[in-house]
Coordinates of C-alpha atoms in Angstrom, one line a residue:
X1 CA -10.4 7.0 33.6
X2 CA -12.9 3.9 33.0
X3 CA -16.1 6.1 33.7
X4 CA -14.5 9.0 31.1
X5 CA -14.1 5.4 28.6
X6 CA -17.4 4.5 29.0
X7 CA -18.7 8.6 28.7
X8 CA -16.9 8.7 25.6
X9 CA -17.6 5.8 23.8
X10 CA -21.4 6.5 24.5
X11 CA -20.8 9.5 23.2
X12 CA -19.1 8.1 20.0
X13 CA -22.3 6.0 18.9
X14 CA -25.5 8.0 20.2
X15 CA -25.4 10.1 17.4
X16 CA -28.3 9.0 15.2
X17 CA -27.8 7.1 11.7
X18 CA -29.1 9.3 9.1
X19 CA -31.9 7.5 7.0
X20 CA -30.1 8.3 3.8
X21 CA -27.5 6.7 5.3
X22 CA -29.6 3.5 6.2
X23 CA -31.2 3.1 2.9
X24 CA -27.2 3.8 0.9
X25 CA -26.2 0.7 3.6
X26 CA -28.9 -1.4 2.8
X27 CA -29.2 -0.9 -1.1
X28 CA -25.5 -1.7 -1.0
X29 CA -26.0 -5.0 0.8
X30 CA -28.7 -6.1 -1.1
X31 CA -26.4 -5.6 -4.7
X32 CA -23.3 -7.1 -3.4
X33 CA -25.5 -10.5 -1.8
X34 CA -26.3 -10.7 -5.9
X35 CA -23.2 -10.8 -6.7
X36 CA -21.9 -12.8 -3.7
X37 CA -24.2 -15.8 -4.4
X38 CA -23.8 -16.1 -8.3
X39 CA -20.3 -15.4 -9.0
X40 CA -17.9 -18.5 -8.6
X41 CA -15.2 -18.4 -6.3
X42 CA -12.3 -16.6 -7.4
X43 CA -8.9 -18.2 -7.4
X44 CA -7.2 -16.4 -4.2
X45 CA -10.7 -17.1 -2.5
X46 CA -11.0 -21.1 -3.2
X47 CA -7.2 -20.8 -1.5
X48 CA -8.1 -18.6 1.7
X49 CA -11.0 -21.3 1.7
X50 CA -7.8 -23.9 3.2
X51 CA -6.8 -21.4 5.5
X52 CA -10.0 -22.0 7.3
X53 CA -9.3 -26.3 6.9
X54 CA -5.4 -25.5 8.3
X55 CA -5.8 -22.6 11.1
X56 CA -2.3 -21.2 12.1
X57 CA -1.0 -18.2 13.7
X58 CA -0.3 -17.0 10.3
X59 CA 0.1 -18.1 6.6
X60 CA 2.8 -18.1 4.4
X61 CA 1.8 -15.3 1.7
X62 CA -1.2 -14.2 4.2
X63 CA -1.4 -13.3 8.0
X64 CA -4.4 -14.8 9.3
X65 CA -7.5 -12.4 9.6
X66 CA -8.6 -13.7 5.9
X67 CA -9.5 -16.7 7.2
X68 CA -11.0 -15.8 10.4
X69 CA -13.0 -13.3 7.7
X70 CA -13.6 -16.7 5.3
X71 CA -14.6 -18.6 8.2
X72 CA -17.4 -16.4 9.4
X73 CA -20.2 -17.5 6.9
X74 CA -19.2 -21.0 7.5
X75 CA -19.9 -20.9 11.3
X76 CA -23.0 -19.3 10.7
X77 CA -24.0 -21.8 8.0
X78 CA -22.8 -24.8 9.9
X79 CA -20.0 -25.6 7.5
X80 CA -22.1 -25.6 4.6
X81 CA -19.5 -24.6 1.8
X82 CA -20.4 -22.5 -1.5
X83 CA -19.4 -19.3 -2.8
X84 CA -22.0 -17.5 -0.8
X85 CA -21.1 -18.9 2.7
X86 CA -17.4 -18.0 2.2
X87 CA -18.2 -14.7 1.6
X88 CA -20.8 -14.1 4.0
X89 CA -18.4 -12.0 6.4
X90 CA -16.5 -9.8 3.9
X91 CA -20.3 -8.6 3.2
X92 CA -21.3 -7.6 6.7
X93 CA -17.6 -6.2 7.6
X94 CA -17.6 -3.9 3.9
X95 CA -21.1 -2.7 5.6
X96 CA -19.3 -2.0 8.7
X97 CA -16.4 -0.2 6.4
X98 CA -18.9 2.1 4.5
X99 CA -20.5 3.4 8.0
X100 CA -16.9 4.2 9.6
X101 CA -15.6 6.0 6.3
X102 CA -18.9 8.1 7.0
X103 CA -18.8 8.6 10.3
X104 CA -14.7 9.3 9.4
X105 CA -16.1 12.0 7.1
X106 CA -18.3 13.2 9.0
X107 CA -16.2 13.6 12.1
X108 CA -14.0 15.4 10.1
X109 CA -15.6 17.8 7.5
X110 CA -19.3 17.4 8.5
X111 CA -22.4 15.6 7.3
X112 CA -22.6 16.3 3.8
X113 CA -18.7 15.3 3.4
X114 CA -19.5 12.0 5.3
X115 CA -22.4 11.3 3.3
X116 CA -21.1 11.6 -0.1
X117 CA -17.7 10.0 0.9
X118 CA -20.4 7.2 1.7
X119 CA -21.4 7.5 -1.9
X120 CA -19.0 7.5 -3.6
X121 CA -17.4 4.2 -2.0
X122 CA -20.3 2.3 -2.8
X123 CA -20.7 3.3 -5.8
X124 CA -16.4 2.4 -7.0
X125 CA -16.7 -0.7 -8.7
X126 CA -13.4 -2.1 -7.4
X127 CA -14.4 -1.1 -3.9
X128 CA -17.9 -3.2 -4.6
X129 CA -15.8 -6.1 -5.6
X130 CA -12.7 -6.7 -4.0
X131 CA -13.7 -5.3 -0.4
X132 CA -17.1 -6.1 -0.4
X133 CA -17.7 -8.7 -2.1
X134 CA -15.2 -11.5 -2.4
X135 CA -13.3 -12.9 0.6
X136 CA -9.7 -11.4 0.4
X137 CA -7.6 -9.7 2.4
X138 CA -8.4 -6.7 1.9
X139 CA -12.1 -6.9 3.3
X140 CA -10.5 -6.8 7.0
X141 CA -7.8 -4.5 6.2
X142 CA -10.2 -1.9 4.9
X143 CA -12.5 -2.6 7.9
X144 CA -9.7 -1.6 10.3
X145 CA -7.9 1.0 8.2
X146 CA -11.1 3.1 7.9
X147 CA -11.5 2.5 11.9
X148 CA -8.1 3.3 12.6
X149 CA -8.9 6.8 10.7
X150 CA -12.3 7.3 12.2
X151 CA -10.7 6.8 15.6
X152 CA -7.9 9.3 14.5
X153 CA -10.4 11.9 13.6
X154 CA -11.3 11.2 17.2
X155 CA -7.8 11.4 18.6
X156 CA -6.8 14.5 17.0
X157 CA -9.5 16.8 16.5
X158 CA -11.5 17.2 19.6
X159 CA -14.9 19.1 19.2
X160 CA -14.4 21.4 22.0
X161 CA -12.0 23.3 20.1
X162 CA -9.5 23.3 22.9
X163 CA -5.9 22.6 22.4
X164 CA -5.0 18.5 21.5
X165 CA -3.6 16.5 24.6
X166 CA -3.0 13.0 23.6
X167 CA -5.3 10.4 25.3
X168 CA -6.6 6.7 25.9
X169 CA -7.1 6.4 21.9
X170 CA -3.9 6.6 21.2
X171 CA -3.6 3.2 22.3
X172 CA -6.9 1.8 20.5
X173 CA -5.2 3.6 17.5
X174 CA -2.2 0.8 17.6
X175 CA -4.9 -2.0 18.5
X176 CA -6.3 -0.8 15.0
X177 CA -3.3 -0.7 13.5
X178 CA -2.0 -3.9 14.6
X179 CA -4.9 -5.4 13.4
X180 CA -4.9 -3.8 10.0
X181 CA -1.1 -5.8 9.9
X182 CA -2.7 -8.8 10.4
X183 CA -4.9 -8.5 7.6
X184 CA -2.4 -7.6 5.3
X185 CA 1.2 -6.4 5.5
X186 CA -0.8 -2.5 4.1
X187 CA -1.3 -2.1 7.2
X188 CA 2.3 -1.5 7.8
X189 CA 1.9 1.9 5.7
X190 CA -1.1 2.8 7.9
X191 CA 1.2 3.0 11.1
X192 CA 3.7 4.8 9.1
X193 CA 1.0 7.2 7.8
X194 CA 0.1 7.7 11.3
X195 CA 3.2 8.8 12.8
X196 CA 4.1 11.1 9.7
X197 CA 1.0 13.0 10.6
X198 CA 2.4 13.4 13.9
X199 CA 5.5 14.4 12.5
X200 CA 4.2 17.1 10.3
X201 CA 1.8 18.8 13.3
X202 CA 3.1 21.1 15.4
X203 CA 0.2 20.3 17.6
X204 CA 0.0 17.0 17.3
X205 CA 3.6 15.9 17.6
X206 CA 3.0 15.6 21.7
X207 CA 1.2 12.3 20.5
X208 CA 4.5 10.9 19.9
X209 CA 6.1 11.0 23.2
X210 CA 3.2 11.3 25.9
X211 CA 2.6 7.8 28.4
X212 CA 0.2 6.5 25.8
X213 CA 2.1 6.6 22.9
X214 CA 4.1 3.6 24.6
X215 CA 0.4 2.0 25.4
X216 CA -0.3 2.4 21.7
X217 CA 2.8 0.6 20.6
X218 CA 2.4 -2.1 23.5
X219 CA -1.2 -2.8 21.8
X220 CA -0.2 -3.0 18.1
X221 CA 3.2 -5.0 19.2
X222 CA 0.7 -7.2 21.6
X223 CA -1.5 -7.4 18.1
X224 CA 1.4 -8.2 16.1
X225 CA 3.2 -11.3 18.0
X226 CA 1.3 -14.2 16.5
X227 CA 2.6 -13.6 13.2
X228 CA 6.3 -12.4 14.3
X229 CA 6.3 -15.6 16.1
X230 CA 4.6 -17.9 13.3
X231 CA 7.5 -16.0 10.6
X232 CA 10.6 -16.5 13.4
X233 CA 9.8 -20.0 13.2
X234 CA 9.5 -20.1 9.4
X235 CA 12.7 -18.2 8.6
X236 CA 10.4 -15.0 8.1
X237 CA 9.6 -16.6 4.9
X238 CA 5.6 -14.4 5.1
X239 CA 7.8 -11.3 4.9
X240 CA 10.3 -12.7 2.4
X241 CA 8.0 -13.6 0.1
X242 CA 5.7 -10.3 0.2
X243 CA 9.0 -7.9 0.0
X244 CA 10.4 -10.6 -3.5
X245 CA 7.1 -9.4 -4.9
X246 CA 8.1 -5.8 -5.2
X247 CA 12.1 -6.3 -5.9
X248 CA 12.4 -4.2 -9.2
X249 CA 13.1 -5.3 -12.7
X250 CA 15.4 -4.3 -15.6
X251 CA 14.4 -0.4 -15.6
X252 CA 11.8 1.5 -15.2
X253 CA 9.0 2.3 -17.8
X254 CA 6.7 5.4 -17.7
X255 CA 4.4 3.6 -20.4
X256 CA 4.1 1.0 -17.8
X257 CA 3.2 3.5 -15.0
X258 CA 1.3 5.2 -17.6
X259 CA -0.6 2.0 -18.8
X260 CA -1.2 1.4 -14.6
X261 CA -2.5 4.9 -14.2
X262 CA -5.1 4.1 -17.1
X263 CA -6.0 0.8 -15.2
X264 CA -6.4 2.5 -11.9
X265 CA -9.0 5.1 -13.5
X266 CA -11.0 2.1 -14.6
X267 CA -11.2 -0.1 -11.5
X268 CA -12.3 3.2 -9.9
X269 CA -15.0 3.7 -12.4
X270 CA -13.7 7.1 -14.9
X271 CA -16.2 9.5 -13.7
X272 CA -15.2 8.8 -10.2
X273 CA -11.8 7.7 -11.0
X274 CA -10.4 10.9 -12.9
X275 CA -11.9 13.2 -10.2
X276 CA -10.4 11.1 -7.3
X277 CA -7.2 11.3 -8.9
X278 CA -7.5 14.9 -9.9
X279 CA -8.7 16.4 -6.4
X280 CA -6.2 14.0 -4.5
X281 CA -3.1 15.5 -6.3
X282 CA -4.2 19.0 -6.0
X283 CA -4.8 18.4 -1.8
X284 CA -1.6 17.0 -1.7
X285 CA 0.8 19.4 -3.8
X286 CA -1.3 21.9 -2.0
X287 CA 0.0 20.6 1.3
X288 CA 3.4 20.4 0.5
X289 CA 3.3 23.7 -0.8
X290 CA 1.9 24.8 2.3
X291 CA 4.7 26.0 4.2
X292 CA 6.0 28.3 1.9
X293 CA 3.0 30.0 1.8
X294 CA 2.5 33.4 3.4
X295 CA -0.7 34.6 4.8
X296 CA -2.6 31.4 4.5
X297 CA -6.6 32.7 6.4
X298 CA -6.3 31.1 10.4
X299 CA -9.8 29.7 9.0
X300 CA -8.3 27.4 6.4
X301 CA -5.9 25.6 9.5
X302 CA -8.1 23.7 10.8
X303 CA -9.3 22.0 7.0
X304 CA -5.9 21.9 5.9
X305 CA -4.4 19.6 8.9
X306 CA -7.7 17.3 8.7
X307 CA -6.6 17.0 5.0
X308 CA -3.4 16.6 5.9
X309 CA -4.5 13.5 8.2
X310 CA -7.0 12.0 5.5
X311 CA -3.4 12.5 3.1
X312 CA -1.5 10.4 5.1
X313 CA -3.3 7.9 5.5
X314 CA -4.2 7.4 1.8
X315 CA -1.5 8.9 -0.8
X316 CA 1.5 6.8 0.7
X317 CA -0.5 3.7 -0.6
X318 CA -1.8 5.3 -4.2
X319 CA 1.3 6.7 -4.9
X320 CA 3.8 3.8 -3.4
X321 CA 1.8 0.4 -5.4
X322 CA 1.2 3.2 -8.7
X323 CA 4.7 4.0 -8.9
X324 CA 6.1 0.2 -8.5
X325 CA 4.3 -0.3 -11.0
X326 CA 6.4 1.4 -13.6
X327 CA 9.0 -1.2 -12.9
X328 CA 6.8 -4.7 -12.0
X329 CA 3.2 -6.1 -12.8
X330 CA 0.6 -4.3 -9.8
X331 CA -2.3 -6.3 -9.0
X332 CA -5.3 -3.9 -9.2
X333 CA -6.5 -4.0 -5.1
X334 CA -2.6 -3.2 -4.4
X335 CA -3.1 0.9 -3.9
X336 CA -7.1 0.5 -3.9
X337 CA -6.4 1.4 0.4
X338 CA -5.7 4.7 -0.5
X339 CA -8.2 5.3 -2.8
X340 CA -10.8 4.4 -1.4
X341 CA -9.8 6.9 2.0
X342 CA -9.0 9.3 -0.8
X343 CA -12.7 9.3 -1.5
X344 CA -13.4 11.6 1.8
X345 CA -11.0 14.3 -0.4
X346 CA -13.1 14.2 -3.1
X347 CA -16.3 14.4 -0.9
X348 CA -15.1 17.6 0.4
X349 CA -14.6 18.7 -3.0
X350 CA -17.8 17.9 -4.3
X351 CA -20.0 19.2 -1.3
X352 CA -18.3 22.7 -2.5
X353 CA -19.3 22.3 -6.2
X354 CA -22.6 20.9 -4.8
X355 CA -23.8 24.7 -3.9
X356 CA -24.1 26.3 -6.7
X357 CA -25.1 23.0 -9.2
X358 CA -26.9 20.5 -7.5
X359 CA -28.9 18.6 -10.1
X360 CA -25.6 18.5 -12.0
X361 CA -23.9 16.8 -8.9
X362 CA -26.8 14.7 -8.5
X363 CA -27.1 13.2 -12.2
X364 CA -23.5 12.8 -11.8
X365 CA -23.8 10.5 -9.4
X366 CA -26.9 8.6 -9.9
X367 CA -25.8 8.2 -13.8
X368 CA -22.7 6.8 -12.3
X369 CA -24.5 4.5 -9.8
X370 CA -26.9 3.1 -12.2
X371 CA -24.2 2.9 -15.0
X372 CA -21.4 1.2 -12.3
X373 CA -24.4 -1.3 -11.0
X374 CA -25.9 -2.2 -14.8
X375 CA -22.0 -3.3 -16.1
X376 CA -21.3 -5.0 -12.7
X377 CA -24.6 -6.9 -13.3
X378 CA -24.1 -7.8 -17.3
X379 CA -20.9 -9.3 -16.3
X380 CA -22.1 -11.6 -13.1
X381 CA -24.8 -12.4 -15.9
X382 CA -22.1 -13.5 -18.5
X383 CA -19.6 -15.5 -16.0
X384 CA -22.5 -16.9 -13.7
X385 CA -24.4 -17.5 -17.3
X386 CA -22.7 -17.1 -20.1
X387 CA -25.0 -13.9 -21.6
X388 CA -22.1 -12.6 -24.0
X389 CA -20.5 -15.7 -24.6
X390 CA -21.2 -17.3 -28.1
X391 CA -22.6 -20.4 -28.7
X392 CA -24.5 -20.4 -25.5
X393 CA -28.3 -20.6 -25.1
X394 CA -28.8 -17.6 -22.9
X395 CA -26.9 -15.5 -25.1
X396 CA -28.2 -11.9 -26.2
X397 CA -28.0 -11.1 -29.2
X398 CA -26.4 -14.3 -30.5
X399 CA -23.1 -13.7 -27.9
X400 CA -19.7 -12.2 -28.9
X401 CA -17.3 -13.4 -26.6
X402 CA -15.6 -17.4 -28.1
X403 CA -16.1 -19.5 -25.3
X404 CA -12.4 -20.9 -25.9
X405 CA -10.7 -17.0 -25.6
X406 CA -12.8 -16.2 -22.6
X407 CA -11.0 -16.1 -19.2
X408 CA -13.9 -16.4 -17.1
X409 CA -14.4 -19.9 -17.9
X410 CA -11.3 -20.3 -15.2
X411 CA -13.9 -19.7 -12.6
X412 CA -14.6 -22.8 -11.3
X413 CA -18.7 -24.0 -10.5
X414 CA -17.9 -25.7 -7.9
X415 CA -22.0 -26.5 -7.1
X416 CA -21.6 -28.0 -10.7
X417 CA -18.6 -29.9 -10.2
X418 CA -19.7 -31.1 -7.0
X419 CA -23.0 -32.5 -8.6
X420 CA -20.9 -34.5 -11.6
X421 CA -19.1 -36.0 -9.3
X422 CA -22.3 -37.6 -7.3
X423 CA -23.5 -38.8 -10.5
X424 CA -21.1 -40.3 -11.8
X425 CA -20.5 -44.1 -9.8
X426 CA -16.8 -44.6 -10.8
X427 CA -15.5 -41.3 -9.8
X428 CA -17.8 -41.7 -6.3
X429 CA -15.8 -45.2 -5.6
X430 CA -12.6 -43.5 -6.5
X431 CA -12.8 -40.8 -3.9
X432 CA -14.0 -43.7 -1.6
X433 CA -10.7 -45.4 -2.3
X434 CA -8.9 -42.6 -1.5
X435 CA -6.5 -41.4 1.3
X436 CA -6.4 -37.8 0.2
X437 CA -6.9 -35.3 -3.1
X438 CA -4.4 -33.0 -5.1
X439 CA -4.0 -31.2 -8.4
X440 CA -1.3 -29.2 -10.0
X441 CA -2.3 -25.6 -9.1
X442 CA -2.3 -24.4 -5.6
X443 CA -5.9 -22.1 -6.3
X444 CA -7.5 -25.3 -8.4
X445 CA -6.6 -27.4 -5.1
X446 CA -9.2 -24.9 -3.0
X447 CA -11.4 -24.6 -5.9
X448 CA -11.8 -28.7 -5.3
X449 CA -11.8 -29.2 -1.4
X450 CA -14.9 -26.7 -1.6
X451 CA -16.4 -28.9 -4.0
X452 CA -15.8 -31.9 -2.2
X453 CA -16.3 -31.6 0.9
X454 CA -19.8 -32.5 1.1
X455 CA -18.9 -35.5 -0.2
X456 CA -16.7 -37.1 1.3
X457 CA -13.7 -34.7 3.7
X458 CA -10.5 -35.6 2.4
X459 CA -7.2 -33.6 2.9
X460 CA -5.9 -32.0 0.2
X461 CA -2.9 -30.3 -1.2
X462 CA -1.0 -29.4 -4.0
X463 CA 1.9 -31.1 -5.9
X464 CA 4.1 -28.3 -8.2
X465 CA 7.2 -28.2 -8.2
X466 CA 6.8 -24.4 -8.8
X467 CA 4.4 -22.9 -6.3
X468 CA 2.8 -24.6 -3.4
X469 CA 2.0 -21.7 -1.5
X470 CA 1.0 -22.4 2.0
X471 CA 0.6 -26.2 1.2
X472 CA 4.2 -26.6 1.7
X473 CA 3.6 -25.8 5.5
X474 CA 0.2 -27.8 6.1
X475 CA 1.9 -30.8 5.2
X476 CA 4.8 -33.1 5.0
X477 CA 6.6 -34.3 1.6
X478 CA 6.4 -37.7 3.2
X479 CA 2.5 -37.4 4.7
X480 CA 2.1 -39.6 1.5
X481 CA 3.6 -42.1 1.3
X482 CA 1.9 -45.0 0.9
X483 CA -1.3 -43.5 0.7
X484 CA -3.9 -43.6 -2.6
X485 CA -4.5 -39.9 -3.8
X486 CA -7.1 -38.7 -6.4
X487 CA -5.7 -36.2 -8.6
X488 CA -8.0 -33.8 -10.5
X489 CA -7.1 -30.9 -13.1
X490 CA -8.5 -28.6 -15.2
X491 CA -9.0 -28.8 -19.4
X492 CA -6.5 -25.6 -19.1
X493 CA -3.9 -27.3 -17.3
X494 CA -4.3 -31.0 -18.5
X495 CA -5.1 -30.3 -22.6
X496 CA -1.5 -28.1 -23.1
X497 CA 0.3 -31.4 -21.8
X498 CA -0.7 -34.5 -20.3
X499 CA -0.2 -32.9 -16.6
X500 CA -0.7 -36.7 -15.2
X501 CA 2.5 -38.3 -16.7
X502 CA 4.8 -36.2 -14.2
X503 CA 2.9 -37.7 -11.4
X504 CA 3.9 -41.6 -13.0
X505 CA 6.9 -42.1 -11.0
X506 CA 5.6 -41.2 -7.6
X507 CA 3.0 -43.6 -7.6
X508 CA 2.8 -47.4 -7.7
X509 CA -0.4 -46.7 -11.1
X510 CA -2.1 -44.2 -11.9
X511 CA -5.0 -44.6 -14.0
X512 CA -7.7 -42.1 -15.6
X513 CA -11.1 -42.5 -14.2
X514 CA -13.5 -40.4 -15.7
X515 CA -14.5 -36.7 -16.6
X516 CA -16.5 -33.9 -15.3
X517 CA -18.0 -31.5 -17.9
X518 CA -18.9 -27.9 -16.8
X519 CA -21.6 -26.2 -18.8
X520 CA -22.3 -22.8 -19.3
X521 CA -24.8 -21.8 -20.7
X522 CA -25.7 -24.9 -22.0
X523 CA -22.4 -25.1 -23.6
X524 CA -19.1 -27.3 -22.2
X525 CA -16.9 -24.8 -21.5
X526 CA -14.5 -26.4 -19.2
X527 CA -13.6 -30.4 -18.1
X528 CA -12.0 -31.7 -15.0
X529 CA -9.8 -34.7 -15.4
X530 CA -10.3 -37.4 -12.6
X531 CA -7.2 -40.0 -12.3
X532 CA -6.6 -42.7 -9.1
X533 CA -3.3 -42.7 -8.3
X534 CA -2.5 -45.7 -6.1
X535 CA 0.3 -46.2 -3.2
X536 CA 2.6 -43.4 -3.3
X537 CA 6.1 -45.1 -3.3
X538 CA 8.2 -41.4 -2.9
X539 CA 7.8 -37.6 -1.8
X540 CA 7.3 -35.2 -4.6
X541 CA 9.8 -32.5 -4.8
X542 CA 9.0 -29.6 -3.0
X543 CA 9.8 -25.5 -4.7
X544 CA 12.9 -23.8 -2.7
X545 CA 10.4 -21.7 -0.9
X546 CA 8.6 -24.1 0.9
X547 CA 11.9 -26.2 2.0
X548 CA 10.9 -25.4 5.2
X549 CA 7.8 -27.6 5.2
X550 CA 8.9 -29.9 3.6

């Protein structure tokens, strides 16, 4: 059985990498380390950046692959901390991603599907972004997902054309899986998408109950236990808090699904967006209608159960997060999963309308490309630089975005906060005083251990009464007391109210001491407000949720 392994995983990776495919890899690379090392740290990535400064079995809205993902580009930059470093493994595992979702197509439906499935990932904006850009979830999920369906392809469809008999993959399959849960709790949907397939082919259904079926669910259970033990101890609060986010509201709304449907189409990019959606529908009512359909050609069987496994393991995402959304606010990466393996669909598709119009194919994706790459570049140019904001003296064109209206401003500069803080004396014999750092907003709190940590390593955390996140568990209400903290907040949070006067009676003062202006663009487009608070006398109240670690 080990020499037939080794045979066959030989076999899996001595087929040669095309050179279109090296040069799609590569080109992709280079465009998202752009946008890696200018754009400022998002929110939910300046909080996974304290996952890496608290390592757990698992995190309270997170299991724990994000950090191990976040942490990646700060072994290999010994700690050094920026936006770049943190973000340094979701770029090499998206590469990693692309080349499976090719090899996936081409496994499946042949070269030319595998190579435009390849691009027309790289080319989604949203799939640029969110999986291979910024460090989120989603950048191991969709590493493992696309494995998990490459390795299916595998599984189910071997190329001697005999008749399936499950096999030793069937238990790398729930490895894959298992590790796709501990990403992010999508994975879940993968499994089920998994055994549905199995459910729904004749031939395939032996998967189900041959001996390794109970290795595959040994493996993903073996995968799993970390975080079912980390949650068992927490009074399952992970799970809790994931499955609150999708209880439904007062009604449903079709001009909220509507309105989500819209949204979708533009993360995607439209010209790849409408057709994705288009060709994805059609497979699927196709499917469904499938049964009732007599006569079917005995050459179309073996497309339509591939489709049928690309199906299931994409429209149970698409269709689940698009049609929660006609009752709750979706965040836009929430059925991007399915999508994105979607996109082998449409590359089937389009290899057939490639025959008879190629230039029209090719325009059609090259305008895209260069039209997707251009807008992604004029906005990394306006938040890194301000080149649309007005005043600001790199504007073009004299800028049309206020600097006061803009929501990009949010985006911390942590290089440039970092660097006000050196030069300014006070606020350097401040943080020298100090026992520890916190703020009022659970992402501002990453957003400034990143840009202190050079400085001087402090621990910090979060005091809100209404959403600590996982700082409720890396800490004690009473780890304080007594203890001189150094609060900061942002203009946002500190010029709607003064933010400080509901710290007063915790600490024995507190006292501003100074200011850190952020510039874009010339322009001062955000502040940071700097105040020693001295001898903390009693805990801060804790949100319900984290009770537990409190």
């Amino acid at each position: 059985m080990m020499h037939t392994f080794l045979q066959t995983t030989q076999k899996w990776w001595s087929v040669p990498i095309n050179r279109q495919v090296t040069w799609i890899l590569a080109a992709g690379l280079f465009l998202r380390t752009i946008f890696a090392f200018w754009l400022q740290p998002g929110f939910d990535e300046a909080y996974y950046y304290l996952y890496t400064q608290y390592p757990d079995w698992s995190f309270f809205d997170h299991p724990p692959l994000v950090a191990i993902t976040t942490a990646i580009g700060l072994w290999f930059s010994g700690e050094t901390v920026s936006q770049f470093t943190i973000r340094i493994g979701s770029l090499l595992l998206y590469t990693g991603t692309l080349y499976l979702l090719y090899r996936a197509g081409r496994r499946l439906f042949g070269f030319r599907v595998g190579l435009l499935a390849l691009i027309l990932a790289s080319i989604v904006p949203i799939f640029q972004v969110a999986f291979g850009t910024m460090t989120l979830p989603d950048v191991p999920l969709m590493f493992f997902w696309t494995a998990t369906l490459w390795g299916a392809s595998e599984e189910f469809f071997p190329l001697d054309g005999q008749r399936y008999r499950p096999t030793y993959r069937l238990a790398i399959l729930g490895l894959l899986v298992g590790l796709a849960c501990i990403s992010k709790y999508h994975g879940f949907l993968l499994g089920a998408g998994l055994v549905g397939f199995c459910l729904t082919s004749r031939e395939h259904r032996r998967a189900l109950y041959s001996p390794w079926a109970l290795a595959s669910f040994v493996a993903f259970f073996a995968t799993l236990y970390p975080v079912l033990v980390w949650n068992a101890q927490h009074d399952w609060i992970s799970f809790t808090f994931q499955a609150g986010r999708s209880v439904p509201a007062k009604g449903y709304s079709l001009g909220k699904l509507f309105g989500l449907v819209l949204q979708e189409v533009g993360y995607l990019f439209p010209t790849i967006g409408i057709p994705l959606w288009w060709v994805s529908l059609r497979v699927l009512v196709a499917q469904s209608l499938s049964p009732f359909v007599r006569r079917i050609r005995d050459t179309h069987q073996d497309i339509r159960i591939k489709q049928r496994l690309v199906l299931w393991l994409s429209a149970p995402v698409f269709l689940l997060f698009t049609l929660i959304g006609g009752y709750r606010s979706v965040l836009p990466t929430w059925a991007m999963p399915g999508f994105f393996i979607a996109t082998i669909l449409l590359a089937q598709k389009v290899a057939v309308w490639q025959i008879p119009s190629p230039k029209l194919i090719r325009r059609w994706l090259l305008g895209s490309a260069i039209a997707v790459n251009l807008l992604l570049l004029l906005a990394l140019s306006h938040v890194a630089a301000g080149t649309l904001q007005t005043p600001s003296n790199t504007a073009l064109f004299g800028g049309f975005i206020p600097a006061q209206g803009d929501a990009s401003v949010q985006l911390v500069d942590i290089a440039q906060l970092r660097q006000g803080f050196a030069q300014q004396p006070q606020l350097m014999q401040a943080l020298q005083r100090s026992d520890f750092v916190f703020s009022n907003r659970f992402h501002l709190s990453g957003h400034i251990a990143m840009a202190l940590k050079p400085l001087r390593s402090l621990p910090v955390t979060c005091f809100d009464k209404r959403d600590m996140r996982g700082f409720a568990f890396w800490s004690q209400a009473t780890d304080w007391l007594g203890k001189t903290g150094l609060y900061l907040t942002s203009n946002e949070y500190q010029s709607q109210e003064d933010s400080a006067a509901e710290y007063i009676p915790y600490f024995r003062s507190l006292k501003k001491v100074g200011e850190v202006p952020l510039y874009r663009g010339g322009v001062v487009v955000d502040r940071f407000h700097v105040f020693l608070a001295q001898e903390q006398i009693k805990p801060f109240p804790r949100p319900r949720e984290g009770s537990k670690g409190a």
